[in-house]
PDB file of C-alpha atoms in Angstrom:
ATOM      1  CA  MET A  24       0.000   0.000   0.000  1.00  0.00           C
ATOM      2  CA  ARG A  25       1.366   3.453  -0.925  1.00  0.00           C
ATOM      3  CA  PRO A  26       2.232   5.759   2.012  1.00  0.00           C
ATOM      4  CA  SER A  27       0.063   8.498   0.535  1.00  0.00           C
ATOM      5  CA  ARG A  28      -3.105   6.530   1.366  1.00  0.00           C
ATOM      6  CA  VAL A  29      -2.441   7.005   5.072  1.00  0.00           C
ATOM      7  CA  LEU A  30      -2.660  10.794   4.734  1.00  0.00           C
ATOM      8  CA  PHE A  31      -6.137  11.083   3.258  1.00  0.00           C
ATOM      9  CA  PRO A  32      -8.139  12.229   6.298  1.00  0.00           C
ATOM     10  CA  LEU A  33      -5.947  15.329   6.286  1.00  0.00           C
ATOM     11  CA  LEU A  34      -6.482  15.861   2.580  1.00  0.00           C
ATOM     12  CA  MET A  35     -10.258  15.415   2.479  1.00  0.00           C
ATOM     13  CA  ALA A  36     -11.017  19.146   2.512  1.00  0.00           C
ATOM     14  CA  PHE A  37      -8.734  19.680  -0.465  1.00  0.00           C
ATOM     15  CA  ALA A  38     -10.180  16.650  -2.227  1.00  0.00           C
ATOM     16  CA  LEU A  39     -13.707  17.942  -1.854  1.00  0.00           C
ATOM     17  CA  THR A  40     -12.601  21.295  -3.206  1.00  0.00           C
ATOM     18  CA  VAL A  41     -11.087  19.625  -6.249  1.00  0.00           C
ATOM     19  CA  ALA A  42     -14.320  17.733  -6.786  1.00  0.00           C
ATOM     20  CA  ALA A  43     -16.403  20.879  -6.469  1.00  0.00           C
ATOM     21  CA  CYS A  44     -14.199  22.846  -8.844  1.00  0.00           C
ATOM     22  CA  ASP A  45     -13.953  20.033 -11.398  1.00  0.00           C
ATOM     23  CA  ARG A  46     -17.631  19.227 -11.828  1.00  0.00           C
ATOM     24  CA  GLY A  47     -18.440  18.968 -15.474  1.00  0.00           C
ATOM     25  CA  GLY A  48     -14.962  17.542 -16.144  1.00  0.00           C
ATOM     26  CA  GLY A  49     -14.187  15.314 -19.076  1.00  0.00           C
ATOM     27  CA  SER A  50     -13.150  18.134 -21.381  1.00  0.00           C
ATOM     28  CA  ASP A  51     -10.174  17.205 -23.515  1.00  0.00           C
ATOM     29  CA  ARG A  52      -9.177  20.834 -23.915  1.00  0.00           C
ATOM     30  CA  PRO A  53      -5.834  21.545 -22.133  1.00  0.00           C
ATOM     31  CA  PRO A  54      -6.314  24.075 -19.299  1.00  0.00           C
ATOM     32  CA  GLU A  55      -2.886  25.581 -20.074  1.00  0.00           C
ATOM     33  CA  PRO A  56      -0.973  25.951 -23.355  1.00  0.00           C
ATOM     34  CA  GLY A  57       1.163  22.895 -23.996  1.00  0.00           C
ATOM     35  CA  ASP A  58      -0.486  20.944 -21.161  1.00  0.00           C
ATOM     36  CA  ARG A  59      -0.529  17.158 -21.346  1.00  0.00           C
ATOM     37  CA  ALA A  60      -3.166  14.655 -20.290  1.00  0.00           C
ATOM     38  CA  VAL A  61      -1.551  12.183 -17.882  1.00  0.00           C
ATOM     39  CA  ALA A  62      -4.505  10.137 -16.546  1.00  0.00           C
ATOM     40  CA  LYS A  63      -8.253   9.663 -16.742  1.00  0.00           C
ATOM     41  CA  ILE A  64     -10.770   8.801 -14.039  1.00  0.00           C
ATOM     42  CA  GLN A  65     -13.898   7.681 -15.844  1.00  0.00           C
ATOM     43  CA  ASP A  66     -14.603  10.699 -18.082  1.00  0.00           C
ATOM     44  CA  GLU A  67     -12.404  13.157 -16.155  1.00  0.00           C
ATOM     45  CA  THR A  68      -8.943  14.098 -17.422  1.00  0.00           C
ATOM     46  CA  ILE A  69      -6.010  14.772 -15.113  1.00  0.00           C
ATOM     47  CA  TRP A  70      -3.485  17.128 -16.652  1.00  0.00           C
ATOM     48  CA  ALA A  71       0.217  17.526 -16.008  1.00  0.00           C
ATOM     49  CA  SER A  72      -0.508  21.022 -14.653  1.00  0.00           C
ATOM     50  CA  ASP A  73      -2.811  19.483 -12.006  1.00  0.00           C
ATOM     51  CA  VAL A  74       0.050  17.331 -10.788  1.00  0.00           C
ATOM     52  CA  LYS A  75       2.525  20.210 -10.887  1.00  0.00           C
ATOM     53  CA  ARG A  76       0.132  22.412  -8.887  1.00  0.00           C
ATOM     54  CA  GLU A  77      -0.173  19.721  -6.205  1.00  0.00           C
ATOM     55  CA  ALA A  78       3.619  19.294  -6.071  1.00  0.00           C
ATOM     56  CA  VAL A  79       4.030  23.057  -5.598  1.00  0.00           C
ATOM     57  CA  ALA A  80       1.337  23.094  -2.893  1.00  0.00           C
ATOM     58  CA  GLN A  81       3.228  20.384  -1.000  1.00  0.00           C
ATOM     59  CA  GLY A  82       6.518  22.286  -1.341  1.00  0.00           C
ATOM     60  CA  LEU A  83       8.089  19.494  -3.374  1.00  0.00           C
ATOM     61  CA  VAL A  84       9.049  21.847  -6.222  1.00  0.00           C
ATOM     62  CA  GLY A  85       9.178  25.606  -6.598  1.00  0.00           C
ATOM     63  CA  GLU A  86       6.591  27.593  -8.538  1.00  0.00           C
ATOM     64  CA  GLY A  87       8.914  28.165 -11.485  1.00  0.00           C
ATOM     65  CA  GLU A  88      10.725  24.829 -11.398  1.00  0.00           C
ATOM     66  CA  PRO A  89      10.069  22.128 -14.006  1.00  0.00           C
ATOM     67  CA  LEU A  90       8.575  18.749 -13.071  1.00  0.00           C
ATOM     68  CA  ASP A  91       9.452  15.998 -15.521  1.00  0.00           C
ATOM     69  CA  VAL A  92       6.443  13.790 -16.257  1.00  0.00           C
ATOM     70  CA  THR A  93       8.760  10.766 -16.431  1.00  0.00           C
ATOM     71  CA  SER A  94      10.231  11.323 -12.958  1.00  0.00           C
ATOM     72  CA  ASP A  95       9.452   9.232  -9.890  1.00  0.00           C
ATOM     73  CA  LEU A  96       8.307  12.400  -8.089  1.00  0.00           C
ATOM     74  CA  PHE A  97       5.758  13.173 -10.795  1.00  0.00           C
ATOM     75  CA  ARG A  98       4.374   9.625 -10.668  1.00  0.00           C
ATOM     76  CA  ARG A  99       4.115   9.726  -6.870  1.00  0.00           C
ATOM     77  CA  VAL A 100       2.236  13.043  -6.898  1.00  0.00           C
ATOM     78  CA  LEU A 101       0.054  11.812  -9.769  1.00  0.00           C
ATOM     79  CA  ASP A 102      -0.960   8.829  -7.636  1.00  0.00           C
ATOM     80  CA  GLU A 103      -1.901  11.214  -4.832  1.00  0.00           C
ATOM     81  CA  VAL A 104      -3.985  13.393  -7.173  1.00  0.00           C
ATOM     82  CA  ILE A 105      -5.788  10.286  -8.448  1.00  0.00           C
ATOM     83  CA  ASP A 106      -6.451   9.162  -4.884  1.00  0.00           C
ATOM     84  CA  GLN A 107      -7.752  12.610  -3.942  1.00  0.00           C
ATOM     85  CA  LYS A 108     -10.168  12.635  -6.841  1.00  0.00           C
ATOM     86  CA  LEU A 109     -11.364   9.068  -6.127  1.00  0.00           C
ATOM     87  CA  LEU A 110     -12.058  10.004  -2.509  1.00  0.00           C
ATOM     88  CA  ALA A 111     -13.819  13.196  -3.562  1.00  0.00           C
ATOM     89  CA  HIS A 112     -16.002  11.348  -6.076  1.00  0.00           C
ATOM     90  CA  GLU A 113     -16.979   8.782  -3.458  1.00  0.00           C
ATOM     91  CA  ALA A 114     -17.759  11.569  -0.971  1.00  0.00           C
ATOM     92  CA  GLU A 115     -20.030  13.153  -3.578  1.00  0.00           C
ATOM     93  CA  ARG A 116     -21.693   9.805  -4.321  1.00  0.00           C
ATOM     94  CA  ARG A 117     -22.547   9.521  -0.628  1.00  0.00           C
ATOM     95  CA  GLY A 118     -23.875  13.068  -0.560  1.00  0.00           C
ATOM     96  CA  LEU A 119     -21.272  14.279   1.934  1.00  0.00           C
ATOM     97  CA  ASP A 120     -20.664  17.425  -0.079  1.00  0.00           C
ATOM     98  CA  ASN A 121     -24.261  18.545   0.547  1.00  0.00           C
ATOM     99  CA  SER A 122     -23.970  18.805   4.324  1.00  0.00           C
ATOM    100  CA  PRO A 123     -23.778  22.314   5.848  1.00  0.00           C
ATOM    101  CA  LEU A 124     -20.358  21.509   7.371  1.00  0.00           C
ATOM    102  CA  ALA A 125     -18.954  20.386   4.012  1.00  0.00           C
ATOM    103  CA  GLN A 126     -20.313  23.488   2.300  1.00  0.00           C
ATOM    104  CA  ARG A 127     -18.684  25.764   4.887  1.00  0.00           C
ATOM    105  CA  ARG A 128     -15.341  23.974   4.607  1.00  0.00           C
ATOM    106  CA  LEU A 129     -15.477  24.027   0.822  1.00  0.00           C
ATOM    107  CA  ALA A 130     -16.300  27.737   0.870  1.00  0.00           C
ATOM    108  CA  ALA A 131     -13.403  28.454   3.247  1.00  0.00           C
ATOM    109  CA  THR A 132     -10.963  26.527   1.045  1.00  0.00           C
ATOM    110  CA  ARG A 133     -12.267  28.306  -2.046  1.00  0.00           C
ATOM    111  CA  GLU A 134     -11.715  31.662  -0.348  1.00  0.00           C
ATOM    112  CA  ARG A 135      -8.122  30.752   0.516  1.00  0.00           C
ATOM    113  CA  ILE A 136      -7.430  29.736  -3.073  1.00  0.00           C
ATOM    114  CA  LEU A 137      -8.988  32.907  -4.468  1.00  0.00           C
ATOM    115  CA  GLY A 138      -7.036  35.012  -1.954  1.00  0.00           C
ATOM    116  CA  ASP A 139      -3.789  33.364  -3.048  1.00  0.00           C
ATOM    117  CA  MET A 140      -4.667  33.987  -6.682  1.00  0.00           C
ATOM    118  CA  LEU A 141      -5.371  37.660  -5.939  1.00  0.00           C
ATOM    119  CA  VAL A 142      -1.979  37.995  -4.244  1.00  0.00           C
ATOM    120  CA  GLU A 143      -0.291  36.332  -7.214  1.00  0.00           C
ATOM    121  CA  THR A 144      -2.091  38.630  -9.636  1.00  0.00           C
ATOM    122  CA  VAL A 145      -1.906  41.962  -7.818  1.00  0.00           C
ATOM    123  CA  VAL A 146       1.122  41.693  -5.526  1.00  0.00           C
ATOM    124  CA  ASN A 147       3.597  39.373  -7.205  1.00  0.00           C
ATOM    125  CA  ASP A 148       3.331  41.232 -10.503  1.00  0.00           C
ATOM    126  CA  LYS A 149       4.632  44.346  -8.747  1.00  0.00           C
ATOM    127  CA  ILE A 150       7.801  42.628  -7.486  1.00  0.00           C
ATOM    128  CA  SER A 151      10.168  43.705 -10.242  1.00  0.00           C
ATOM    129  CA  ASP A 152      13.923  43.453 -10.563  1.00  0.00           C
ATOM    130  CA  LYS A 153      14.025  47.248 -10.229  1.00  0.00           C
ATOM    131  CA  ALA A 154      12.179  47.133  -6.889  1.00  0.00           C
ATOM    132  CA  VAL A 155      14.462  44.387  -5.564  1.00  0.00           C
ATOM    133  CA  GLU A 156      17.548  46.289  -6.731  1.00  0.00           C
ATOM    134  CA  GLY A 157      16.376  49.495  -5.061  1.00  0.00           C
ATOM    135  CA  ILE A 158      15.943  47.870  -1.652  1.00  0.00           C
ATOM    136  CA  TYR A 159      19.219  45.967  -2.026  1.00  0.00           C
ATOM    137  CA  GLN A 160      21.187  49.143  -2.735  1.00  0.00           C
ATOM    138  CA  GLY A 161      19.653  50.870   0.273  1.00  0.00           C
ATOM    139  CA  GLN A 162      20.535  47.976   2.548  1.00  0.00           C
ATOM    140  CA  LEU A 163      23.993  47.766   0.986  1.00  0.00           C
ATOM    141  CA  ASN A 164      24.707  51.374   1.880  1.00  0.00           C
ATOM    142  CA  LEU A 165      23.766  50.670   5.498  1.00  0.00           C
ATOM    143  CA  ALA A 166      25.890  47.520   5.615  1.00  0.00           C
ATOM    144  CA  ARG A 167      28.982  49.409   4.420  1.00  0.00           C
ATOM    145  CA  THR A 168      28.873  51.574   7.556  1.00  0.00           C
ATOM    146  CA  SER A 169      28.551  48.621   9.949  1.00  0.00           C
ATOM    147  CA  GLU A 170      31.335  46.750  11.720  1.00  0.00           C
ATOM    148  CA  GLU A 171      31.435  43.054  12.582  1.00  0.00           C
ATOM    149  CA  VAL A 172      33.118  41.703  15.692  1.00  0.00           C
ATOM    150  CA  ARG A 173      34.310  38.137  16.180  1.00  0.00           C
ATOM    151  CA  THR A 174      34.283  37.062  19.825  1.00  0.00           C
ATOM    152  CA  ARG A 175      34.762  34.069  22.092  1.00  0.00           C
ATOM    153  CA  LEU A 176      32.779  33.453  25.270  1.00  0.00           C
ATOM    154  CA  ILE A 177      33.299  31.837  28.644  1.00  0.00           C
ATOM    155  CA  LEU A 178      30.047  31.801  30.620  1.00  0.00           C
ATOM    156  CA  SER A 179      30.093  31.200  34.401  1.00  0.00           C
ATOM    157  CA  ARG A 180      27.321  30.747  36.941  1.00  0.00           C
ATOM    158  CA  THR A 181      28.661  33.234  39.513  1.00  0.00           C
ATOM    159  CA  ARG A 182      30.855  36.320  39.691  1.00  0.00           C
ATOM    160  CA  ALA A 183      33.403  34.390  41.756  1.00  0.00           C
ATOM    161  CA  GLU A 184      33.716  31.720  39.055  1.00  0.00           C
ATOM    162  CA  ALA A 185      34.076  34.413  36.385  1.00  0.00           C
ATOM    163  CA  ASP A 186      36.798  36.177  38.406  1.00  0.00           C
ATOM    164  CA  ALA A 187      38.637  32.874  38.656  1.00  0.00           C
ATOM    165  CA  VAL A 188      38.430  32.528  34.861  1.00  0.00           C
ATOM    166  CA  VAL A 189      39.968  35.996  34.437  1.00  0.00           C
ATOM    167  CA  GLY A 190      42.783  34.998  36.809  1.00  0.00           C
ATOM    168  CA  ILE A 191      43.538  31.840  34.847  1.00  0.00           C
ATOM    169  CA  LEU A 192      43.580  33.778  31.566  1.00  0.00           C
ATOM    170  CA  GLY A 193      45.880  36.348  33.140  1.00  0.00           C
ATOM    171  CA  GLN A 194      48.399  33.593  33.836  1.00  0.00           C
ATOM    172  CA  GLY A 195      48.628  32.875  30.106  1.00  0.00           C
ATOM    173  CA  ALA A 196      46.087  30.065  29.663  1.00  0.00           C
ATOM    174  CA  ALA A 197      44.580  29.753  26.187  1.00  0.00           C
ATOM    175  CA  PHE A 198      41.059  31.173  26.016  1.00  0.00           C
ATOM    176  CA  GLU A 199      39.854  28.221  23.914  1.00  0.00           C
ATOM    177  CA  ALA A 200      41.114  25.675  26.453  1.00  0.00           C
ATOM    178  CA  VAL A 201      39.544  27.485  29.410  1.00  0.00           C
ATOM    179  CA  ALA A 202      36.249  27.784  27.534  1.00  0.00           C
ATOM    180  CA  MET A 203      36.152  24.027  26.911  1.00  0.00           C
ATOM    181  CA  GLU A 204      36.973  23.288  30.551  1.00  0.00           C
ATOM    182  CA  ARG A 205      34.933  25.890  32.429  1.00  0.00           C
ATOM    183  CA  SER A 206      32.217  27.485  30.284  1.00  0.00           C
ATOM    184  CA  ILE A 207      28.673  26.406  31.119  1.00  0.00           C
ATOM    185  CA  ASP A 208      27.425  27.262  27.632  1.00  0.00           C
ATOM    186  CA  ASP A 209      27.134  23.933  25.831  1.00  0.00           C
ATOM    187  CA  ALA A 210      26.434  25.646  22.514  1.00  0.00           C
ATOM    188  CA  THR A 211      29.922  27.180  22.298  1.00  0.00           C
ATOM    189  CA  ARG A 212      32.251  25.515  24.824  1.00  0.00           C
ATOM    190  CA  PHE A 213      33.322  22.712  22.485  1.00  0.00           C
ATOM    191  CA  SER A 214      34.328  25.232  19.807  1.00  0.00           C
ATOM    192  CA  GLY A 215      36.488  27.134  22.279  1.00  0.00           C
ATOM    193  CA  GLY A 216      33.695  29.611  22.970  1.00  0.00           C
ATOM    194  CA  ASP A 217      33.642  30.844  19.368  1.00  0.00           C
ATOM    195  CA  LEU A 218      30.624  33.079  18.678  1.00  0.00           C
ATOM    196  CA  GLY A 219      31.668  33.970  15.125  1.00  0.00           C
ATOM    197  CA  TYR A 220      31.188  37.374  13.511  1.00  0.00           C
ATOM    198  CA  SER A 221      28.234  39.620  14.270  1.00  0.00           C
ATOM    199  CA  THR A 222      27.346  43.290  14.323  1.00  0.00           C
ATOM    200  CA  LEU A 223      26.846  45.105  17.616  1.00  0.00           C
ATOM    201  CA  ASP A 224      23.302  46.187  16.756  1.00  0.00           C
ATOM    202  CA  VAL A 225      21.986  42.601  16.949  1.00  0.00           C
ATOM    203  CA  MET A 226      23.629  41.813  20.292  1.00  0.00           C
ATOM    204  CA  PRO A 227      21.909  42.075  23.685  1.00  0.00           C
ATOM    205  CA  GLU A 228      22.641  45.325  25.466  1.00  0.00           C
ATOM    206  CA  ALA A 229      25.107  43.854  27.972  1.00  0.00           C
ATOM    207  CA  TYR A 230      27.286  42.424  25.197  1.00  0.00           C
ATOM    208  CA  ARG A 231      26.953  45.546  23.067  1.00  0.00           C
ATOM    209  CA  ASN A 232      28.040  47.857  25.871  1.00  0.00           C
ATOM    210  CA  ALA A 233      30.978  45.665  26.864  1.00  0.00           C
ATOM    211  CA  LEU A 234      32.346  45.336  23.318  1.00  0.00           C
ATOM    212  CA  ARG A 235      31.640  48.780  21.912  1.00  0.00           C
ATOM    213  CA  ASP A 236      35.178  50.239  21.869  1.00  0.00           C
ATOM    214  CA  ARG A 237      37.332  47.233  22.673  1.00  0.00           C
ATOM    215  CA  PRO A 238      40.058  46.444  20.111  1.00  0.00           C
ATOM    216  CA  ALA A 239      40.991  43.024  18.769  1.00  0.00           C
ATOM    217  CA  GLY A 240      42.965  41.035  21.330  1.00  0.00           C
ATOM    218  CA  SER A 241      41.088  42.446  24.325  1.00  0.00           C
ATOM    219  CA  THR A 242      39.652  40.334  27.126  1.00  0.00           C
ATOM    220  CA  VAL A 243      36.373  41.818  28.313  1.00  0.00           C
ATOM    221  CA  GLY A 244      34.557  41.167  31.567  1.00  0.00           C
ATOM    222  CA  PRO A 245      33.337  39.688  33.660  1.00  0.00           C
ATOM    223  CA  PHE A 246      29.902  41.280  33.206  1.00  0.00           C
ATOM    224  CA  GLN A 247      26.471  39.964  34.110  1.00  0.00           C
ATOM    225  CA  THR A 248      24.011  38.650  31.525  1.00  0.00           C
ATOM    226  CA  GLU A 249      20.653  36.950  31.841  1.00  0.00           C
ATOM    227  CA  GLY A 250      22.340  33.542  31.650  1.00  0.00           C
ATOM    228  CA  GLY A 251      25.280  34.140  33.975  1.00  0.00           C
ATOM    229  CA  TRP A 252      28.595  36.014  34.101  1.00  0.00           C
ATOM    230  CA  ALA A 253      30.365  36.434  30.767  1.00  0.00           C
ATOM    231  CA  VAL A 254      34.016  36.843  29.876  1.00  0.00           C
ATOM    232  CA  LEU A 255      34.701  37.638  26.213  1.00  0.00           C
ATOM    233  CA  ARG A 256      37.729  37.802  24.020  1.00  0.00           C
ATOM    234  CA  VAL A 257      37.685  40.064  20.959  1.00  0.00           C
ATOM    235  CA  GLU A 258      39.268  38.037  18.161  1.00  0.00           C
ATOM    236  CA  ASP A 259      38.779  40.457  15.258  1.00  0.00           C
ATOM    237  CA  ARG A 260      36.944  43.557  14.079  1.00  0.00           C
ATOM    238  CA  ARG A 261      36.135  44.208  10.416  1.00  0.00           C
ATOM    239  CA  ARG A 262      33.755  46.027   8.143  1.00  0.00           C
ATOM    240  CA  GLU A 263      30.578  44.043   7.628  1.00  0.00           C
ATOM    241  CA  THR A 264      30.627  41.862   4.523  1.00  0.00           C
ATOM    242  CA  PRO A 265      27.309  42.440   2.739  1.00  0.00           C
ATOM    243  CA  PRO A 266      25.563  39.554   0.962  1.00  0.00           C
ATOM    244  CA  THR A 267      25.439  39.384  -2.807  1.00  0.00           C
ATOM    245  CA  MET A 268      22.323  40.384  -4.690  1.00  0.00           C
ATOM    246  CA  GLU A 269      21.367  36.737  -5.238  1.00  0.00           C
ATOM    247  CA  GLN A 270      21.854  35.904  -1.565  1.00  0.00           C
ATOM    248  CA  ALA A 271      19.690  38.846  -0.498  1.00  0.00           C
ATOM    249  CA  ARG A 272      16.967  38.408  -3.142  1.00  0.00           C
ATOM    250  CA  PRO A 273      14.777  35.788  -1.314  1.00  0.00           C
ATOM    251  CA  GLN A 274      14.426  37.922   1.800  1.00  0.00           C
ATOM    252  CA  ILE A 275      13.808  41.095  -0.191  1.00  0.00           C
ATOM    253  CA  VAL A 276      11.118  39.349  -2.240  1.00  0.00           C
ATOM    254  CA  ARG A 277       9.457  38.128   0.972  1.00  0.00           C
ATOM    255  CA  TYR A 278       9.506  41.670   2.333  1.00  0.00           C
ATOM    256  CA  LEU A 279       8.047  43.136  -0.861  1.00  0.00           C
ATOM    257  CA  THR A 280       5.359  40.439  -0.832  1.00  0.00           C
ATOM    258  CA  TYR A 281       4.494  41.265   2.766  1.00  0.00           C
ATOM    259  CA  GLU A 282       4.324  44.980   2.009  1.00  0.00           C
ATOM    260  CA  GLY A 283       2.152  44.348  -1.034  1.00  0.00           C
ATOM    261  CA  VAL A 284      -0.270  42.146   0.929  1.00  0.00           C
ATOM    262  CA  ARG A 285      -0.366  44.645   3.789  1.00  0.00           C
ATOM    263  CA  GLN A 286      -1.169  47.534   1.447  1.00  0.00           C
ATOM    264  CA  LEU A 287      -3.771  45.489  -0.427  1.00  0.00           C
ATOM    265  CA  LEU A 288      -5.506  44.459   2.792  1.00  0.00           C
ATOM    266  CA  GLU A 289      -5.385  47.998   4.115  1.00  0.00           C
ATOM    267  CA  GLU A 290      -7.062  49.216   0.928  1.00  0.00           C
ATOM    268  CA  LEU A 291      -9.706  46.487   1.040  1.00  0.00           C
ATOM    269  CA  ARG A 292     -10.455  47.034   4.726  1.00  0.00           C
ATOM    270  CA  GLY A 293     -10.762  50.745   4.084  1.00  0.00           C
ATOM    271  CA  LYS A 294     -13.497  50.098   1.518  1.00  0.00           C
ATOM    272  CA  ALA A 295     -15.366  47.379   3.426  1.00  0.00           C
ATOM    273  CA  ALA A 296     -17.706  47.622   6.412  1.00  0.00           C
ATOM    274  CA  VAL A 297     -15.901  45.216   8.782  1.00  0.00           C
ATOM    275  CA  GLU A 298     -17.596  44.703  12.141  1.00  0.00           C
ATOM    276  CA  VAL A 299     -15.927  42.547  14.815  1.00  0.00           C
ATOM    277  CA  LEU A 300     -18.468  41.258  17.341  1.00  0.00           C
ATOM    278  CA  LEU A 301     -16.060  40.792  20.233  1.00  0.00           C
ATOM    279  CA  GLY A 302     -16.505  44.053  22.120  1.00  0.00           C
ATOM    280  CA  GLY A 303     -17.074  44.323  25.850  1.00  0.00           C
ATOM    281  CA  GLU A 304     -20.293  42.674  27.109  1.00  0.00           C
ATOM    282  CA  GLY A 305     -21.203  41.510  23.612  1.00  0.00           C
ATOM    283  CA  ALA A 306     -21.259  44.987  22.087  1.00  0.00           C
ATOM    284  CA  PRO A 307     -20.004  45.148  18.483  1.00  0.00           C
ATOM    285  CA  SER A 308     -16.858  47.124  17.797  1.00  0.00           C
ATOM    286  CA  GLN A 309     -15.468  48.547  14.604  1.00  0.00           C
ATOM    287  CA  GLU A 310     -12.137  47.038  13.573  1.00  0.00           C
ATOM    288  CA  PRO A 311      -9.604  49.622  12.339  1.00  0.00           C
ATOM    289  CA  ALA A 312      -8.938  49.571   8.613  1.00  0.00           C
ATOM    290  CA  SER A 313      -5.198  49.252   9.209  1.00  0.00           C
ATOM    291  CA  ALA A 314      -5.455  45.904  10.986  1.00  0.00           C
ATOM    292  CA  ALA A 315      -2.388  43.740  10.822  1.00  0.00           C
ATOM    293  CA  VAL A 316      -1.765  41.227   8.068  1.00  0.00           C
ATOM    294  CA  PRO A 317      -2.480  37.632   9.146  1.00  0.00           C
ATOM    295  CA  PRO A 318       0.686  35.901  10.455  1.00  0.00           C
ATOM    296  CA  ALA A 319       0.776  33.412   7.579  1.00  0.00           C
ATOM    297  CA  ALA A 320       1.112  36.257   5.092  1.00  0.00           C
ATOM    298  CA  ALA A 321       3.712  38.248   6.993  1.00  0.00           C
ATOM    299  CA  PRO A 322       7.323  37.225   6.369  1.00  0.00           C
ATOM    300  CA  ALA A 323      10.123  39.018   8.158  1.00  0.00           C
ATOM    301  CA  GLN A 324      11.021  42.536   7.104  1.00  0.00           C
ATOM    302  CA  PRO A 325      14.655  43.163   6.084  1.00  0.00           C
ATOM    303  CA  THR A 326      16.821  44.758   8.738  1.00  0.00           C
ATOM    304  CA  ALA A 327      19.801  47.003   8.225  1.00  0.00           C
ATOM    305  CA  SER A 328      21.505  44.062   6.565  1.00  0.00           C
ATOM    306  CA  PRO A 329      19.672  42.100   3.840  1.00  0.00           C
ATOM    307  CA  ALA A 330      20.893  38.832   5.329  1.00  0.00           C
ATOM    308  CA  PRO A 331      21.121  39.488   9.074  1.00  0.00           C
ATOM    309  CA  VAL A 332      23.390  37.393  11.237  1.00  0.00           C
ATOM    310  CA  SER A 333      21.874  35.832  14.348  1.00  0.00           C
ATOM    311  CA  ALA A 334      22.834  37.459  17.615  1.00  0.00           C
ATOM    312  CA  PRO A 335      26.053  35.926  18.882  1.00  0.00           C
ATOM    313  CA  VAL A 336      24.576  34.935  22.222  1.00  0.00           C
ATOM    314  CA  PRO A 337      24.483  31.360  23.501  1.00  0.00           C
ATOM    315  CA  ALA A 338      21.200  29.857  24.614  1.00  0.00           C
ATOM    316  CA  LYS A 339      21.989  30.204  28.295  1.00  0.00           C
ATOM    317  CA  ALA A 340      23.029  33.831  27.933  1.00  0.00           C
ATOM    318  CA  ARG A 341      19.780  34.966  26.386  1.00  0.00           C
TER     319      ARG A 341
END
């Protein structure tokens, strides 16, 4: 038995949607130019584009990536599409699609699909190479004024333990060796306390203040953090190395998509009479037109660097 058959309770809503959208199937006219018929269920044709759309929905291929009809992946997804349609047809035969619950779920799924199509049509078409380039250049100018610091960390539970660490280092012990022996931060101790390169603006305040003007070769601390008492060594300071355009593009595109969705929703909410019935004591309240974009549609906004580096703080120090 194919593994896909185990997943069908989770796919029933989608299957019913497919059935509802494909009523009256059996047309031999390709839905897209150059499309290819790859299977038939009774009088209903399954096209290569149907399989590709399902593969994209599952995250198996990207929107613009090809999917070879002779590949094992295509055949596996084709089997799943066939199974979905068989289940949907049987659900219709039993009249399950006529229940109020089914109608509400089908309507909700239809709304999600139409919303996605609107975003693709209105928002994605506005994400041009010129727009991406403009944001990249702005972020690049900021990155050129930033400095990266490479540090090592020894984290202690108490001030007395941290003072002892400073004494050992003062006697000439290697920072890496002391970190492996005494640091309580499991995330960095086995790499000699190495935190890598990061900019000061992404560090917690205690680290930022301690490192602000300290040159390479300095030992800093001890100072208190949320996770304990920290002793740092400044290994190197350098100008921040900005990412290339291709490295930065995915995050910039996500940001532009978010901004486009936010603006579109703000415009739509401004035109619509939206009433949220969750006010105090059951009284209706008007929702502001500038309500936030739903979390699923809100990717992270670029920071001062198009590809920000995670804060160089071990788990126990956060």
